[in-house]
Structure formats: structure tokens, C-alpha cells
């Protein structure tokens, strides 16, 4: 069974424009799925539908086999959500907020305090546990909201821009936490983010969405293949030297490869041709490059 499944989802807020248009997804358990797309693409709308905060106009979806519109309680039991709109109580302390939310989802009082303490420590909020939330900084509140999503150890986690307000150090520790949740606990993570470098480090598959339409879906290699982004060989030579048939870019002579095993022979040939090779390297496509490739192609065809 897929952890997250959606088939032909459509959503319109005004009966004119479609925030989601025929979105289908199937995400196996244990995946860290990076959901990428520009502002207004439909990411938050998708998260809200999958977590039962919003109803789709048409189409089907399930989380761990449960329908968010028909079995919202089951979906809440198996999932944790962190969105910008998931508000907590300003007048309660960090600890009180977590215990309160843990109790509302049916956790035992003792287990609540223990689990809340564990998360406050993990997310570097232990010293602020008795401070009111209204006195937290943006980044602290954001981390508390992640703790809230994790309190009942859900097998599926929906994170909508979890690191947007965080300093680099906190962002890194949140990303490490996300990776280890997937690796150790087998948690499925649905991660909406604009931070493509982080996404490339922690996600095992991706969806790229624009104007409500899914442009691409799959692991990094599948995305690269679909976008026509290939691995390249790059050589830096002594000044004035040229390589015929290669393109020069940023001081490197580059050529596309079908596979990286071609590299040793290329290098050998260049040396045999008596070039002075200062550096040789494989240049791999980045998620950023692949992402823009899809978006530009979409713009060109609409
Ligand atoms: N409550 C709402 N009422 C009307 N339109 C809405 C509402 N929420 C979102 N929309 C519209 O739906 C579309 C998708 O918005 P959504 O918030 O899902 O995008 P997003 O991908 O999360 O963007 P961002 O990266 O800015 O968070 C946008 O055109 C937006 O204007
Ligand atoms: Mg959003």
C-alpha cells in the first residue's frame, strides 16, 4: 500500500481557476518526497487536501489507505502536519502547547509530557519550554510546530516549508532530523520546499508542480532523463589550449556523457593529444538545473 495516493485531483476555489488540475501521485512508504514548485503552484492546496483541511473538487486520495474527506480522524492519527497556518496557543508555554495537542489526539498524560520533553530537547527548545509561545521567535515557533507534528510518532509527515524561517544551523538540524526519521523510523515525508539544495540532499523522490499540474515525478535520475539533463565531463587546461568538439563554460571544457564510465578514456585521449590537464571532473546535473528545465519547458509550451 502506498503511504500517499492521489488520483485525478482537481481543486478550484472560485469555480473559474484550477489550483490543482488532474494531480495524480503515488508515494511508497519510507519515501522523502520533495514537492517543488513556484509560488501559487498548488503545493499547500495539495497538503491541505491530503490532510483533510480542505476538500477537493473532484478526484480521490488516501493517506495510509484512509480517505481524508471520509475518515479524517484516521488520517490525523497516522499523519503529522506542519503548515504555516497550523497555529498553536500564544498564551501557553511550549511544553503546555505540546502536551495539550498530544492529549487532543488521545495520548496518555504521562506519555505526553515525556514525548514533549524528548522533542523539545531534540529541537533545541528545552531551555524555552516554560516560555509562552507568544515570546518565541519565528524560528522557535516553527520548530515547536514541527514538534507538534511529530508528537504522536506518525508514520506520515506533511511538512510545508519547514525550514523557511530558520537560521542555517537550525535548518540543517531540522533537515538531519527529517532524514533520520525516514532512515530510522521508516517515516514517509511529504516535503514542500523552495530550498532545492537541501531537497537534493534529503529527498529520495520528487514531484514538480506548476499552475496545479504535475510536470514531473520520480527519483532524481528519472527527472534528469525527462529533462534531458546529462552528466558531463569537464577539463581545465593550460591557458590558450582548446578542445575541439567541446563547449567552454566557466573556464571548463565540457562535453556530455551517456554514462560516467566514459570518463577515463576521454581523459586518456586528451593526455595522449599532449594537452596539459590541470583538473578533470564529472559535472553532475543539480536539482536546481533540472527544476528550471521543467519550468522553462512548461512556459514555452503554454
Ligand atoms: N483560500 C484560498 N482561496 C482562494 N484561492 C486560493 C486559496 N488558497 C490558495 N489559493 C490559490 O490557489 C493557488 C495555489 O495556491 P497554493 O497556496 O496551493 O500554492 P503554493 O504552491 O503552496 O505556493 P507557495 O509556494 O507560495 O506557498 C494559487 O493560485 C492561490 O492563489
Ligand atoms: Mg504554500
CSV table of C-alpha atoms and ligand atoms in Angstrom, one decimal:
chain,number,residue,atom,x,y,z
A,1,UNK,CA,0.0,0.0,0.0
A,2,UNK,CA,1.3,3.5,-0.9
A,3,UNK,CA,1.6,5.8,2.0
A,4,UNK,CA,0.2,8.7,0.0
A,5,UNK,CA,-2.0,8.2,-3.1
A,6,UNK,CA,-3.9,10.7,-5.2
A,7,UNK,CA,-5.8,10.1,-8.4
A,8,UNK,CA,-7.0,12.8,-10.8
A,9,UNK,CA,-7.3,15.5,-8.1
A,10,UNK,CA,-8.9,18.8,-9.1
A,11,UNK,CA,-9.4,21.8,-6.9
A,12,UNK,CA,-11.0,25.1,-7.7
A,13,UNK,CA,-11.6,27.8,-5.1
A,14,UNK,CA,-13.7,30.1,-7.3
A,15,UNK,CA,-15.2,27.8,-10.0
A,16,UNK,CA,-13.1,29.5,-12.6
A,17,UNK,CA,-9.4,28.9,-12.0
A,18,UNK,CA,-7.9,25.5,-11.0
A,19,UNK,CA,-5.4,25.4,-8.2
A,20,UNK,CA,-5.0,21.7,-8.9
A,21,UNK,CA,-5.6,20.1,-12.2
A,22,UNK,CA,-5.6,16.4,-12.6
A,23,UNK,CA,-2.9,15.7,-10.0
A,24,UNK,CA,-2.0,12.0,-9.5
A,25,UNK,CA,0.6,10.8,-7.1
A,26,UNK,CA,1.6,7.5,-5.6
A,27,UNK,CA,4.3,7.7,-2.9
A,28,UNK,CA,5.6,4.5,-1.3
A,29,UNK,CA,6.2,4.2,2.5
A,30,UNK,CA,9.6,5.4,3.7
A,31,UNK,CA,10.0,8.0,0.9
A,32,UNK,CA,11.1,11.5,1.5
A,33,UNK,CA,9.1,13.1,-1.3
A,34,UNK,CA,10.1,16.7,-2.3
A,35,UNK,CA,7.2,18.6,-3.7
A,36,UNK,CA,8.6,21.5,-5.6
A,37,UNK,CA,7.1,24.4,-7.5
A,38,UNK,CA,6.9,28.2,-7.7
A,39,UNK,CA,4.6,30.4,-5.5
A,40,UNK,CA,1.0,29.6,-6.2
A,41,UNK,CA,1.8,26.2,-7.9
A,42,UNK,CA,-0.6,24.3,-5.6
A,43,UNK,CA,1.7,22.7,-3.0
A,44,UNK,CA,-0.1,23.9,0.1
A,45,UNK,CA,-3.5,23.2,-1.5
A,46,UNK,CA,-2.3,19.6,-2.0
A,47,UNK,CA,-1.2,19.2,1.6
A,48,UNK,CA,-4.4,20.7,2.9
A,49,UNK,CA,-6.5,18.2,0.8
A,50,UNK,CA,-4.3,15.2,1.8
A,51,UNK,CA,-4.6,16.1,5.5
A,52,UNK,CA,-8.4,16.8,5.4
A,53,UNK,CA,-8.1,20.6,6.0
A,54,UNK,CA,-9.7,21.2,2.6
A,55,UNK,CA,-11.9,19.2,0.3
A,56,UNK,CA,-11.0,18.5,-3.3
A,57,UNK,CA,-13.4,19.5,-6.1
A,58,UNK,CA,-13.1,16.0,-7.6
A,59,UNK,CA,-10.7,13.1,-7.6
A,60,UNK,CA,-9.6,10.6,-4.9
A,61,UNK,CA,-6.8,10.5,-2.4
A,62,UNK,CA,-5.7,8.4,0.5
A,63,UNK,CA,-3.1,8.5,3.3
A,64,UNK,CA,-2.2,5.1,4.5
A,65,UNK,CA,-5.4,3.9,2.9
A,66,UNK,CA,-7.6,6.4,4.6
A,67,UNK,CA,-9.6,9.0,2.8
A,68,UNK,CA,-9.1,12.5,4.3
A,69,UNK,CA,-12.6,13.5,3.5
A,70,UNK,CA,-14.3,10.3,4.7
A,71,UNK,CA,-12.1,9.2,7.5
A,72,UNK,CA,-10.4,12.4,8.8
A,73,UNK,CA,-9.8,11.0,12.3
A,74,UNK,CA,-7.9,8.1,10.9
A,75,UNK,CA,-5.8,10.4,8.7
A,76,UNK,CA,-5.0,12.6,11.7
A,77,UNK,CA,-3.9,9.5,13.7
A,78,UNK,CA,-1.5,8.4,11.0
A,79,UNK,CA,-0.1,11.7,10.0
A,80,UNK,CA,1.5,14.8,11.4
A,81,UNK,CA,1.2,18.2,9.6
A,82,UNK,CA,3.3,21.3,9.8
A,83,UNK,CA,1.9,24.2,7.7
A,84,UNK,CA,2.2,27.9,8.1
A,85,UNK,CA,-1.4,28.0,9.1
A,86,UNK,CA,-1.1,25.3,11.9
A,87,UNK,CA,-1.5,27.8,14.8
A,88,UNK,CA,-0.9,27.0,18.4
A,89,UNK,CA,-1.7,28.9,21.6
A,90,UNK,CA,0.3,32.1,22.3
A,91,UNK,CA,-0.6,32.2,26.0
A,92,UNK,CA,0.5,28.6,26.6
A,93,UNK,CA,4.2,27.7,27.1
A,94,UNK,CA,6.0,25.5,24.6
A,95,UNK,CA,5.6,22.5,26.8
A,96,UNK,CA,1.9,23.2,27.6
A,97,UNK,CA,1.2,23.5,23.8
A,98,UNK,CA,2.7,20.2,23.0
A,99,UNK,CA,1.0,18.4,25.9
A,100,UNK,CA,-2.3,19.9,25.0
A,101,UNK,CA,-2.1,18.8,21.4
A,102,UNK,CA,-0.9,15.3,22.4
A,103,UNK,CA,-3.9,14.9,24.7
A,104,UNK,CA,-6.3,16.1,22.0
A,105,UNK,CA,-5.1,13.2,19.9
A,106,UNK,CA,-5.6,10.7,22.7
A,107,UNK,CA,-2.1,10.2,24.1
A,108,UNK,CA,-1.8,9.3,27.8
A,109,UNK,CA,-0.9,12.3,30.1
A,110,UNK,CA,2.4,10.7,31.2
A,111,UNK,CA,3.4,9.7,27.7
A,112,UNK,CA,2.6,13.3,26.5
A,113,UNK,CA,5.0,15.0,28.9
A,114,UNK,CA,7.7,12.5,28.3
A,115,UNK,CA,7.4,12.7,24.5
A,116,UNK,CA,7.1,16.5,24.6
A,117,UNK,CA,10.3,16.7,26.6
A,118,UNK,CA,12.1,14.5,24.2
A,119,UNK,CA,11.1,16.6,21.2
A,120,UNK,CA,11.9,19.9,22.9
A,121,UNK,CA,15.4,18.7,23.6
A,122,UNK,CA,15.8,17.3,20.0
A,123,UNK,CA,14.7,20.6,18.5
A,124,UNK,CA,16.8,22.7,20.9
A,125,UNK,CA,13.8,24.3,22.7
A,126,UNK,CA,14.3,22.7,26.1
A,127,UNK,CA,15.6,25.9,27.7
A,128,UNK,CA,12.5,27.7,26.3
A,129,UNK,CA,10.0,25.1,27.4
A,130,UNK,CA,8.4,27.2,30.1
A,131,UNK,CA,8.3,30.4,28.0
A,132,UNK,CA,4.9,31.4,26.4
A,133,UNK,CA,4.7,30.8,22.7
A,134,UNK,CA,3.9,34.5,22.2
A,135,UNK,CA,7.5,35.2,23.4
A,136,UNK,CA,9.1,32.7,20.9
A,137,UNK,CA,11.0,34.0,17.9
A,138,UNK,CA,9.7,32.9,14.4
A,139,UNK,CA,12.2,30.1,14.1
A,140,UNK,CA,11.5,28.8,17.6
A,141,UNK,CA,7.7,28.8,16.9
A,142,UNK,CA,8.4,27.0,13.7
A,143,UNK,CA,10.4,24.3,15.5
A,144,UNK,CA,7.6,23.9,18.1
A,145,UNK,CA,5.2,23.4,15.3
A,146,UNK,CA,7.4,20.6,13.9
A,147,UNK,CA,7.5,19.1,17.4
A,148,UNK,CA,3.7,19.2,17.5
A,149,UNK,CA,3.5,17.4,14.1
A,150,UNK,CA,5.9,14.7,15.5
A,151,UNK,CA,4.3,14.2,18.9
A,152,UNK,CA,2.4,11.0,18.2
A,153,UNK,CA,5.2,9.5,16.1
A,154,UNK,CA,3.1,9.5,12.9
A,155,UNK,CA,4.2,7.2,10.0
A,156,UNK,CA,3.4,10.1,7.5
A,157,UNK,CA,4.6,13.6,7.9
A,158,UNK,CA,3.5,16.6,5.8
A,159,UNK,CA,5.9,19.5,6.1
A,160,UNK,CA,5.1,22.7,4.3
A,161,UNK,CA,8.2,24.8,4.1
A,162,UNK,CA,9.6,23.6,7.5
A,163,UNK,CA,12.8,25.5,7.2
A,164,UNK,CA,11.7,28.8,5.7
A,165,UNK,CA,12.1,30.9,8.8
A,166,UNK,CA,15.0,29.1,10.3
A,167,UNK,CA,18.7,30.2,10.6
A,168,UNK,CA,21.1,27.9,8.6
A,169,UNK,CA,22.1,26.0,11.7
A,170,UNK,CA,18.5,25.2,12.8
A,171,UNK,CA,17.6,24.5,9.1
A,172,UNK,CA,20.4,21.9,9.0
A,173,UNK,CA,19.4,20.2,12.2
A,174,UNK,CA,15.7,20.0,11.0
A,175,UNK,CA,16.9,18.5,7.7
A,176,UNK,CA,19.0,16.0,9.5
A,177,UNK,CA,16.0,15.1,11.7
A,178,UNK,CA,13.8,14.6,8.6
A,179,UNK,CA,16.4,12.3,7.0
A,180,UNK,CA,16.8,10.3,10.1
A,181,UNK,CA,13.0,9.9,10.6
A,182,UNK,CA,12.9,8.3,7.2
A,183,UNK,CA,16.0,6.2,7.6
A,184,UNK,CA,15.5,5.0,11.2
A,185,UNK,CA,11.7,5.0,11.7
A,186,UNK,CA,10.7,4.5,8.0
A,187,UNK,CA,8.5,7.7,8.2
A,188,UNK,CA,7.1,8.9,4.9
A,189,UNK,CA,7.8,12.6,4.5
A,190,UNK,CA,5.9,14.9,2.1
A,191,UNK,CA,8.1,17.9,2.0
A,192,UNK,CA,7.1,21.2,0.2
A,193,UNK,CA,10.1,23.4,-0.2
A,194,UNK,CA,11.7,26.1,-2.2
A,195,UNK,CA,15.2,25.2,-0.9
A,196,UNK,CA,16.4,23.0,-3.7
A,197,UNK,CA,19.8,22.3,-2.4
A,198,UNK,CA,18.5,20.9,0.9
A,199,UNK,CA,15.9,19.0,-1.1
A,200,UNK,CA,18.5,17.3,-3.2
A,201,UNK,CA,20.3,16.2,0.0
A,202,UNK,CA,17.4,14.7,1.8
A,203,UNK,CA,14.7,13.6,-0.7
A,204,UNK,CA,14.6,10.2,-2.4
A,205,UNK,CA,12.0,11.3,-5.0
A,206,UNK,CA,10.3,14.4,-6.2
A,207,UNK,CA,7.3,16.0,-7.8
A,208,UNK,CA,7.5,19.2,-9.7
A,209,UNK,CA,4.2,21.2,-9.9
A,210,UNK,CA,3.3,24.4,-11.7
A,211,UNK,CA,-0.1,26.0,-12.1
A,212,UNK,CA,-1.7,23.0,-10.5
A,213,UNK,CA,-0.2,20.5,-12.9
A,214,UNK,CA,2.4,17.9,-12.1
A,215,UNK,CA,5.2,18.4,-14.6
A,216,UNK,CA,7.4,15.5,-13.4
A,217,UNK,CA,7.6,12.9,-10.8
A,218,UNK,CA,10.2,10.3,-9.8
A,219,UNK,CA,13.7,9.9,-8.4
A,220,UNK,CA,16.5,12.3,-9.4
A,221,UNK,CA,17.7,10.1,-12.3
A,222,UNK,CA,14.1,9.9,-13.8
A,223,UNK,CA,13.8,13.7,-13.5
A,224,UNK,CA,17.2,14.2,-15.2
A,225,UNK,CA,16.3,11.8,-18.0
A,226,UNK,CA,13.0,13.5,-18.6
A,227,UNK,CA,14.6,17.0,-18.7
A,228,UNK,CA,17.4,15.9,-20.9
A,229,UNK,CA,20.0,16.9,-18.3
A,230,UNK,CA,23.0,14.7,-18.6
A,231,UNK,CA,26.2,14.2,-16.7
A,232,UNK,CA,29.2,16.0,-18.3
A,233,UNK,CA,33.0,15.6,-18.3
A,234,UNK,CA,34.8,18.8,-17.6
A,235,UNK,CA,38.5,19.6,-18.2
A,236,UNK,CA,40.5,22.6,-17.2
A,237,UNK,CA,43.5,23.0,-19.5
A,238,UNK,CA,46.5,25.4,-19.6
A,239,UNK,CA,45.6,28.8,-20.9
A,240,UNK,CA,45.2,29.1,-24.7
A,241,UNK,CA,44.6,25.4,-25.2
A,242,UNK,CA,41.4,24.3,-26.9
A,243,UNK,CA,39.5,21.0,-27.1
A,244,UNK,CA,37.7,20.5,-30.4
A,245,UNK,CA,34.1,19.4,-30.1
A,246,UNK,CA,33.9,20.6,-26.5
A,247,UNK,CA,32.0,23.6,-25.2
A,248,UNK,CA,33.8,26.0,-22.9
A,249,UNK,CA,31.9,27.2,-19.9
A,250,UNK,CA,33.2,28.9,-16.7
A,251,UNK,CA,36.8,28.0,-17.6
A,252,UNK,CA,36.0,24.3,-18.2
A,253,UNK,CA,35.9,22.4,-21.5
A,254,UNK,CA,32.8,20.3,-21.3
A,255,UNK,CA,31.1,17.5,-23.1
A,256,UNK,CA,28.0,15.4,-22.4
A,257,UNK,CA,28.4,11.8,-21.4
A,258,UNK,CA,25.9,8.9,-21.7
A,259,UNK,CA,27.5,7.3,-18.6
A,260,UNK,CA,30.3,8.2,-16.3
A,261,UNK,CA,32.3,5.1,-17.4
A,262,UNK,CA,33.3,7.1,-20.5
A,263,UNK,CA,35.4,9.5,-18.4
A,264,UNK,CA,38.7,7.5,-18.2
A,265,UNK,CA,39.0,7.0,-21.9
A,266,UNK,CA,38.3,10.7,-22.6
A,267,UNK,CA,40.9,11.8,-20.2
A,268,UNK,CA,43.4,9.3,-21.7
A,269,UNK,CA,42.8,10.6,-25.2
A,270,UNK,CA,43.3,14.3,-24.1
A,271,UNK,CA,46.6,13.4,-22.4
A,272,UNK,CA,47.7,11.5,-25.5
A,273,UNK,CA,46.9,14.5,-27.6
A,274,UNK,CA,49.5,16.3,-25.4
A,275,UNK,CA,47.1,18.7,-23.6
A,276,UNK,CA,48.1,20.0,-20.2
A,277,UNK,CA,45.2,18.9,-18.0
A,278,UNK,CA,45.1,20.9,-14.7
A,279,UNK,CA,41.9,19.4,-13.5
A,280,UNK,CA,39.3,16.8,-14.6
A,281,UNK,CA,35.9,16.2,-13.1
A,282,UNK,CA,32.4,14.8,-13.7
A,283,UNK,CA,29.8,17.6,-13.7
A,284,UNK,CA,26.5,16.2,-12.5
A,285,UNK,CA,23.2,18.0,-13.1
A,286,UNK,CA,21.8,19.7,-10.0
A,287,UNK,CA,18.2,19.6,-8.9
A,288,UNK,CA,18.1,23.3,-9.4
A,289,UNK,CA,19.1,22.9,-13.1
A,290,UNK,CA,16.6,20.1,-13.6
A,291,UNK,CA,13.8,22.1,-11.9
A,292,UNK,CA,14.3,25.1,-14.1
A,293,UNK,CA,14.5,23.0,-17.2
A,294,UNK,CA,10.9,21.7,-16.5
A,295,UNK,CA,9.5,25.1,-15.6
A,296,UNK,CA,11.0,26.7,-18.7
A,297,UNK,CA,9.8,23.9,-20.9
A,298,UNK,CA,6.3,24.4,-19.4
A,299,UNK,CA,6.4,28.1,-20.0
A,300,UNK,CA,7.5,27.6,-23.6
A,301,UNK,CA,4.6,25.2,-24.4
A,302,UNK,CA,1.8,27.2,-22.8
B,1,LIG,N1,-8.1,30.1,0.3
B,1,LIG,C1,-8.0,30.4,-1.0
B,1,LIG,N2,-8.9,31.0,-1.7
B,1,LIG,C2,-8.7,31.2,-3.0
B,1,LIG,N3,-7.7,30.9,-3.7
B,1,LIG,C3,-6.7,30.3,-3.0
B,1,LIG,C4,-6.8,29.9,-1.7
B,1,LIG,N4,-5.6,29.3,-1.3
B,1,LIG,C5,-4.9,29.2,-2.4
B,1,LIG,N5,-5.5,29.8,-3.4
B,1,LIG,C6,-5.0,29.8,-4.8
B,1,LIG,O1,-4.6,28.5,-5.2
B,1,LIG,C7,-3.4,28.5,-6.0
B,1,LIG,C8,-2.4,27.6,-5.3
B,1,LIG,O2,-2.0,28.1,-4.0
B,1,LIG,P1,-1.1,27.3,-3.0
B,1,LIG,O3,-1.2,28.1,-1.7
B,1,LIG,O4,-1.6,25.9,-3.0
B,1,LIG,O5,0.3,27.4,-3.7
B,1,LIG,P2,1.7,27.0,-3.1
B,1,LIG,O6,2.3,26.2,-4.2
B,1,LIG,O7,1.6,26.5,-1.8
B,1,LIG,O8,2.5,28.4,-3.1
B,1,LIG,P3,3.7,29.0,-2.1
B,1,LIG,O9,5.0,28.5,-2.7
B,1,LIG,O10,3.6,30.5,-2.3
B,1,LIG,O11,3.3,28.5,-0.8
B,1,LIG,C9,-3.0,30.0,-6.0
B,1,LIG,O12,-3.4,30.5,-7.3
B,1,LIG,C10,-3.7,30.6,-4.9
B,1,LIG,O13,-4.0,32.0,-5.2
B,2,LIG,MG1,2.4,27.1,0.1
